[in-house]
XYZ file of C-alpha atoms in Angstrom:
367
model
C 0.274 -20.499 -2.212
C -1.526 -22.416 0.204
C -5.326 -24.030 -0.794
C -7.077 -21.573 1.175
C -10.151 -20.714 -1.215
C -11.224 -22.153 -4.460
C -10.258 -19.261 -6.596
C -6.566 -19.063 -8.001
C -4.935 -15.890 -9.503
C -2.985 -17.478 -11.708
C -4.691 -17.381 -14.630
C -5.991 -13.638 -14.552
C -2.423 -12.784 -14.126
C -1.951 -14.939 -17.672
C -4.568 -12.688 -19.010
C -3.778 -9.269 -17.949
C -0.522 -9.838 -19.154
C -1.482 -9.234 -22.596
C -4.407 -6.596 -21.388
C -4.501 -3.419 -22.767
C -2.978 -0.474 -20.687
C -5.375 2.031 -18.877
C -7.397 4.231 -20.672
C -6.135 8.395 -20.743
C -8.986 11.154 -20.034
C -9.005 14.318 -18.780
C -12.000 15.452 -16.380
C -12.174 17.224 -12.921
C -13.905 15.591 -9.540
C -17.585 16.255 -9.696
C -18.675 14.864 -5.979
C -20.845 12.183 -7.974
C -18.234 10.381 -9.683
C -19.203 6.619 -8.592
C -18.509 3.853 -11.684
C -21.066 2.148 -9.912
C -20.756 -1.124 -8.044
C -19.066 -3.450 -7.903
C -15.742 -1.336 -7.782
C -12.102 -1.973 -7.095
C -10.159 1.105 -6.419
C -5.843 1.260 -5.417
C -3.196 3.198 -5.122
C -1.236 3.702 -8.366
C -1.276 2.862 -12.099
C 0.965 1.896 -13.994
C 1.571 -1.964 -12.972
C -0.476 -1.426 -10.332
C -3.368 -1.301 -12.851
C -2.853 -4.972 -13.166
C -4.229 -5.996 -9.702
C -7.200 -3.304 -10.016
C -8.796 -5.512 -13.728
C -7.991 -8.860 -11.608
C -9.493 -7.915 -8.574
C -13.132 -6.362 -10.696
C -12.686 -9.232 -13.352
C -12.972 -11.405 -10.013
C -15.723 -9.486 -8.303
C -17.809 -10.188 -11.673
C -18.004 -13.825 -10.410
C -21.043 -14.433 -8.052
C -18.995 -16.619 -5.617
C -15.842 -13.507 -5.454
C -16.498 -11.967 -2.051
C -15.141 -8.402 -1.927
C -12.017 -9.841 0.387
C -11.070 -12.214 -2.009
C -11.231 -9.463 -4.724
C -8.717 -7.881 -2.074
C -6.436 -10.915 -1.873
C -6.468 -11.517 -5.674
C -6.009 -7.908 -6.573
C -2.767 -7.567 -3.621
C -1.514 -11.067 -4.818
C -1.456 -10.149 -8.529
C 1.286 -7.576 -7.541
C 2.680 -9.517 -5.266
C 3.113 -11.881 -8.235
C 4.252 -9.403 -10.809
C 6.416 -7.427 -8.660
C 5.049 -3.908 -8.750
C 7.319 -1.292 -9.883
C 10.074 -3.759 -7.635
C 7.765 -2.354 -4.376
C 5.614 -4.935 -4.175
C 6.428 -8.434 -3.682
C 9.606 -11.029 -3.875
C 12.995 -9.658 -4.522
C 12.180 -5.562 -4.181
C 13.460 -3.247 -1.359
C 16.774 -5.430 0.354
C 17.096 -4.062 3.823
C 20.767 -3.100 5.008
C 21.337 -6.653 5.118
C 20.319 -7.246 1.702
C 16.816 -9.380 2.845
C 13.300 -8.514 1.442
C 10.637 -8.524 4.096
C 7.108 -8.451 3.290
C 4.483 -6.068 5.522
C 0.431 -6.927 4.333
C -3.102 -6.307 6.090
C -6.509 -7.159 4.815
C -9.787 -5.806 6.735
C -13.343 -6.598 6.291
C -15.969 -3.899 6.123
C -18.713 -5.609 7.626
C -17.029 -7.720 10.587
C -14.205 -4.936 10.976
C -11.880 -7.784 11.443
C -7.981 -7.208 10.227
C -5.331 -9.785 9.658
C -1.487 -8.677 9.241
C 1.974 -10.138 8.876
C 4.827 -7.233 9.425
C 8.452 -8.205 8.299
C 7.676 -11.628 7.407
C 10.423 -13.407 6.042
C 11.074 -16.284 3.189
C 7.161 -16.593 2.337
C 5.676 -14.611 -0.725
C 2.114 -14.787 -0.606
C 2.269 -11.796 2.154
C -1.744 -10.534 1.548
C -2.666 -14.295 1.591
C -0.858 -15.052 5.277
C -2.548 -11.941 6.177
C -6.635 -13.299 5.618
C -4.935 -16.690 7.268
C -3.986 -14.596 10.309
C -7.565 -13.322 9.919
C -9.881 -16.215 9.034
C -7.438 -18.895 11.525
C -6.646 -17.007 14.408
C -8.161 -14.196 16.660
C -5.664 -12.311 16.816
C -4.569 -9.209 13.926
C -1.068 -8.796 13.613
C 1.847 -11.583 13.091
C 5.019 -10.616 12.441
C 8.796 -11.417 11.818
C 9.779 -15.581 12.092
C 6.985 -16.479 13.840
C 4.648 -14.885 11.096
C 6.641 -17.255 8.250
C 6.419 -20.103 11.131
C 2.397 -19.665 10.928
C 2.372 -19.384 7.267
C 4.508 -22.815 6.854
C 1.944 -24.098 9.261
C -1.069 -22.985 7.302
C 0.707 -24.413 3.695
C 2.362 -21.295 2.465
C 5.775 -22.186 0.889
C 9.185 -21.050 2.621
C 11.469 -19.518 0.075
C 14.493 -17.162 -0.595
C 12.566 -13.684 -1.648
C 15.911 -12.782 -2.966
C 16.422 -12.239 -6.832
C 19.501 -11.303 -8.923
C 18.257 -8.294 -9.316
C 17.623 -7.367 -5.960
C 21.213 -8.955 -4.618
C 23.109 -6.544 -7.100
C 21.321 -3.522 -5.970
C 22.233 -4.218 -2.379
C 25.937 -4.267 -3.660
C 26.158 -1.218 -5.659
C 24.028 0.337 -2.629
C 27.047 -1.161 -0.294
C 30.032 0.093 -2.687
C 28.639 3.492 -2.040
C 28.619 3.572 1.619
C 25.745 2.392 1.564
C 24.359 5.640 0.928
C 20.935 6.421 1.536
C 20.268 5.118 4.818
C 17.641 5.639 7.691
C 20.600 5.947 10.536
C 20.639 9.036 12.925
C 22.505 10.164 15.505
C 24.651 7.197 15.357
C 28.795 6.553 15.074
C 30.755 6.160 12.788
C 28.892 8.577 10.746
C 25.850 6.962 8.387
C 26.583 9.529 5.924
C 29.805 8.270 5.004
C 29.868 4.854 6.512
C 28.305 1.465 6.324
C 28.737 0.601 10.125
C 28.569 -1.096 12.142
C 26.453 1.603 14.312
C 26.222 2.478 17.947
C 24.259 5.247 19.123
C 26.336 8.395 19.624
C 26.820 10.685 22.391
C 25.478 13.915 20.792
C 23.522 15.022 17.508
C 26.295 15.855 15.483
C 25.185 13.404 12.966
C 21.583 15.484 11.953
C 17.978 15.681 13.267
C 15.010 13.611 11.641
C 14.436 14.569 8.370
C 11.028 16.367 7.451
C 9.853 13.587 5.116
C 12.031 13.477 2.158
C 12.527 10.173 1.102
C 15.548 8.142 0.557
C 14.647 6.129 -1.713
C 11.280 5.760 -3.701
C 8.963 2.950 -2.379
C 5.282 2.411 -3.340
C 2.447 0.328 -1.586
C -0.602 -0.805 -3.032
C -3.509 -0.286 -0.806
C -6.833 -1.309 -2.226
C -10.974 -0.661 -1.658
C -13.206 -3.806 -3.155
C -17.181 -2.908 -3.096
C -19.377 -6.138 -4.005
C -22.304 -5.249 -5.696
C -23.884 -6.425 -2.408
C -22.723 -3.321 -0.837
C -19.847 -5.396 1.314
C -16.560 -3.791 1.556
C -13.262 -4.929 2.547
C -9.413 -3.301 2.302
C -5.862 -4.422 1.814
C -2.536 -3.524 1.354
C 1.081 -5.271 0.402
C 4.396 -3.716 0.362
C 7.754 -4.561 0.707
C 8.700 -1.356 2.551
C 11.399 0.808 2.233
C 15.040 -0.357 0.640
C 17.718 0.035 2.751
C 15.701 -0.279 5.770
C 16.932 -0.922 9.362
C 16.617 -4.682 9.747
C 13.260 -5.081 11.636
C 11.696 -1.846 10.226
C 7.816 -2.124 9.648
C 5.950 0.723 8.031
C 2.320 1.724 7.581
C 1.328 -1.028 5.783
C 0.407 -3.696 7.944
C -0.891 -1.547 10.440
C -5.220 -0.559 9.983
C -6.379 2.373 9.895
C -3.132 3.616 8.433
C -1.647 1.487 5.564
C -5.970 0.955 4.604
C -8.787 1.320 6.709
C -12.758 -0.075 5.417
C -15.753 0.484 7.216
C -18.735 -0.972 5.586
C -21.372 1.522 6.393
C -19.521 4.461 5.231
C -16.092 3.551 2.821
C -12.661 2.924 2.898
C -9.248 4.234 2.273
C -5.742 3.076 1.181
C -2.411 4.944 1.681
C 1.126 5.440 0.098
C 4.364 7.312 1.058
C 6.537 7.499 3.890
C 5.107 5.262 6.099
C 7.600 6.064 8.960
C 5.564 9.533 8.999
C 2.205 8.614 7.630
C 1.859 5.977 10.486
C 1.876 8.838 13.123
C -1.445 10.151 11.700
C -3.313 6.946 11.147
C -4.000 9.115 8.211
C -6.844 6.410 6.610
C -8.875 5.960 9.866
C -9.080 10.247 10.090
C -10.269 9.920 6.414
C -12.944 7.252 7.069
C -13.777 9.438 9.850
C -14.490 12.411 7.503
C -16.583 10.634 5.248
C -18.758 9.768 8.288
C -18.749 13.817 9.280
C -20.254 14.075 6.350
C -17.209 15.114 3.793
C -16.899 13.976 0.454
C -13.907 11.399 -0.733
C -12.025 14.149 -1.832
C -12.400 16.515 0.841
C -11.822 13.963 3.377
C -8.451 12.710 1.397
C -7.075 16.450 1.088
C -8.240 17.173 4.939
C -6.236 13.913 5.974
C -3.285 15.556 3.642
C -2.738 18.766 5.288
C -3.010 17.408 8.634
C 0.346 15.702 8.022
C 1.985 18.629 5.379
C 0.945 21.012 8.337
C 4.105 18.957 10.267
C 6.054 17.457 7.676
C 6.150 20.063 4.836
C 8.259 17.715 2.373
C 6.549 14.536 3.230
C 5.597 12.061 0.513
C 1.977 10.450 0.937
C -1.274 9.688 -1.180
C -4.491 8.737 0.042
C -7.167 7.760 -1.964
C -10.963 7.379 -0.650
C -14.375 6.063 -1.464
C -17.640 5.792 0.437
C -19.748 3.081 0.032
C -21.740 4.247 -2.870
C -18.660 4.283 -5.156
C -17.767 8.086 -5.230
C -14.017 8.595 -5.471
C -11.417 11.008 -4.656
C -7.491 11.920 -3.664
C -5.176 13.731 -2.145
C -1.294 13.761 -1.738
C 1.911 15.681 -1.347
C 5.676 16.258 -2.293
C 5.106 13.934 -5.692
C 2.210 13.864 -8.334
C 0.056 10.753 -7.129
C -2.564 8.307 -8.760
C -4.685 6.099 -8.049
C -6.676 3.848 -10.240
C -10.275 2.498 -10.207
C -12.204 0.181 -12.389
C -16.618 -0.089 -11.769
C -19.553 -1.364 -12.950
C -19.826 -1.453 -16.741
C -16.236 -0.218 -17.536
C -14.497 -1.971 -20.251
C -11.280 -0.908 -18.814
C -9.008 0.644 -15.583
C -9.057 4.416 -15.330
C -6.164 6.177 -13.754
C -6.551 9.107 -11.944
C -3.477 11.697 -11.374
C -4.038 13.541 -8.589
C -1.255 16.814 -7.905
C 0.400 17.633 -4.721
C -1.579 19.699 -2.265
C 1.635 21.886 -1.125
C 3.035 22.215 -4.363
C 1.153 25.509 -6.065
C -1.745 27.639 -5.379
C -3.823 25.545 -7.926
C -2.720 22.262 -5.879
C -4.510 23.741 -2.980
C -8.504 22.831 -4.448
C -8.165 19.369 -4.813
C -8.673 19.072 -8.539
C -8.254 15.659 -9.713
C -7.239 15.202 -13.474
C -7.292 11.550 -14.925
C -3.985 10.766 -17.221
């Protein structure tokens, strides 16, 4: 990782290695639900819980700023490899390459950064504050995104693992089947390719958003105690992806979206969908129109069920006082948040809005 800032990761990533795992409650949303500040909030436990103690742990330091609590909490799975979504050697493409997408914002400047498809470079949410603190511009992407990283002291490398090249040849021995064609010959349900678009549709319409193949982001919210705000998220996209493919996560307002004056929101799912909606701008949005995190995740939710009945998404939301809140569909999402005086991550499990009459209030249980 290039010398950017003083602070390393490194070490808390040694520590929470040996942390203890996230604590298991059960309670319901009460509108006043803020930890208190500061506050690091993401998409996800599980591993994901990892990044959310680095990035508070961090933000307990005077000299953390909430976007380097960002960049440490994104790097940590970066580093770790979050559930093989996050990071080096997770989600081959159809030619068996990992490509990174990452974007961090700040809440007070409402400056972005972003790399999209960057190639042979790791550090994705780290190139992305480069691209923001070096440059004026927001977005960098494909080989000239690694060429800028390589010029700003970010090491070139193969993201490839073992791992990762096996699953691209068991994926390839079956047909390579899922895959993301349409209306392409030879047919992509039985074939491999090589593709060329076909005359008619006899090879099937856009699906309604059921995924291929599972494929989490993490999307994170960092409060200072100062009040500052600032957003990120890292992802390694969807496996099996058309070479070139960039999703949601790179992209503001839909991957994450902070405004400092009124809070911030991060995103998961089908980003090939979700990206249509800017789905976490519209939820920053609500909070300013006066709804409450929850209301303004489940709002954001139904907007895009109301098209895509089967999609896959999670949004999770927090103003800038700390109070909390989710929505998502077609799976059973969480999201996990760590505040002032807590000992320890809490993850929140949050059921799908268009699965069951109960789904449709909103009630958030913690697991």
């Amino acid at each position: 990782m290039a010398p950017l800032r003083e602070f390393t990761v490194a070490p808390i990533i040694l520590w929470l290695s040996t942390s203890i795992l996230a604590r298991s409650t059960n309670d319901t949303y009460t509108g006043n639900n803020s930890p208190g500040l500061p506050m690091v909030i993401n998409t996800w436990g599980g591993p994901f819980t990892a990044a959310t103690d680095a990035a508070y742990l961090a933000l307990l330091q005077p000299e953390t700023s909430a976007l380097d609590a960002v960049e440490i909490g994104c790097s940590t799975c970066e580093a770790n490899q979050c559930d093989g979504s996050v990071g080096f050697g997770g989600s081959p493409d159809e030619n068996c390459e990992t490509t990174l997408d990452a974007m961090i914002m700040d809440g007070t400047t409402m400056k972005s950064g972003a790399v999209a498809a960057l190639r042979r470079v790791r550090d994705a949410v780290s190139v992305a504050r480069a691209v923001l603190e070096h440059t004026t511009h927001s977005l960098l992407a494909g080989d000239l995104a690694t060429d800028f990283a390589e010029s700003n002291g970010f090491a070139v490398q193969d993201l490839s693992t073992p791992e990762s090249i096996a699953s691209c040849a068991r994926w390839r021995a079956a047909a390579c089947q899922p895959n993301y064609r349409l209306r392409v010959t030879p047919d992509p349900a039985t074939s491999c390719g090589p593709y060329s678009p076909s005359a008619g549709d006899e090879y099937g319409e856009e699906p309604s958003g059921t995924a291929r193949e599972g494929h989490d982001t993490i999307s994170m919210i960092a409060l200072h105690a100062s009040g500052a705000m600032a957003a990120g998220t890292s992802t390694n996209g969807a496996g099996r992806k058309v070479p070139g493919r960039v999703g949601d996560g790179p992209i503001a307002g839909s991957g994450s979206y902070v405004d400092g004056e009124v809070g911030g929101c991060g995103a998961t799912g089908d980003g090939d969908i979700m990206m249509r909606f800017l789905p976490c701008y519209q939820a920053v949005e609500n909070l300013r129109l006066g709804m409450d995190p929850q209301r303004a995740a489940a709002d954001v939710v139904r907007r895009m069920v109301r098209r895509y009945p089967a999609l896959q998404s999670g949004i999770v939301v927090v103003d800038s006082q700390g109070r909390h809140g989710g929505a998502g569909s077609g799976w059973t999402f969480t999201y996990a948040y760590r505040g002032a005086g807590m000992n320890e991550t809490i993850v929140v499990s949050v059921p799908p809005l268009n699965e069951g009459a109960a789904a449709g209030t909103g009630d958030l249980r913690k697991s």
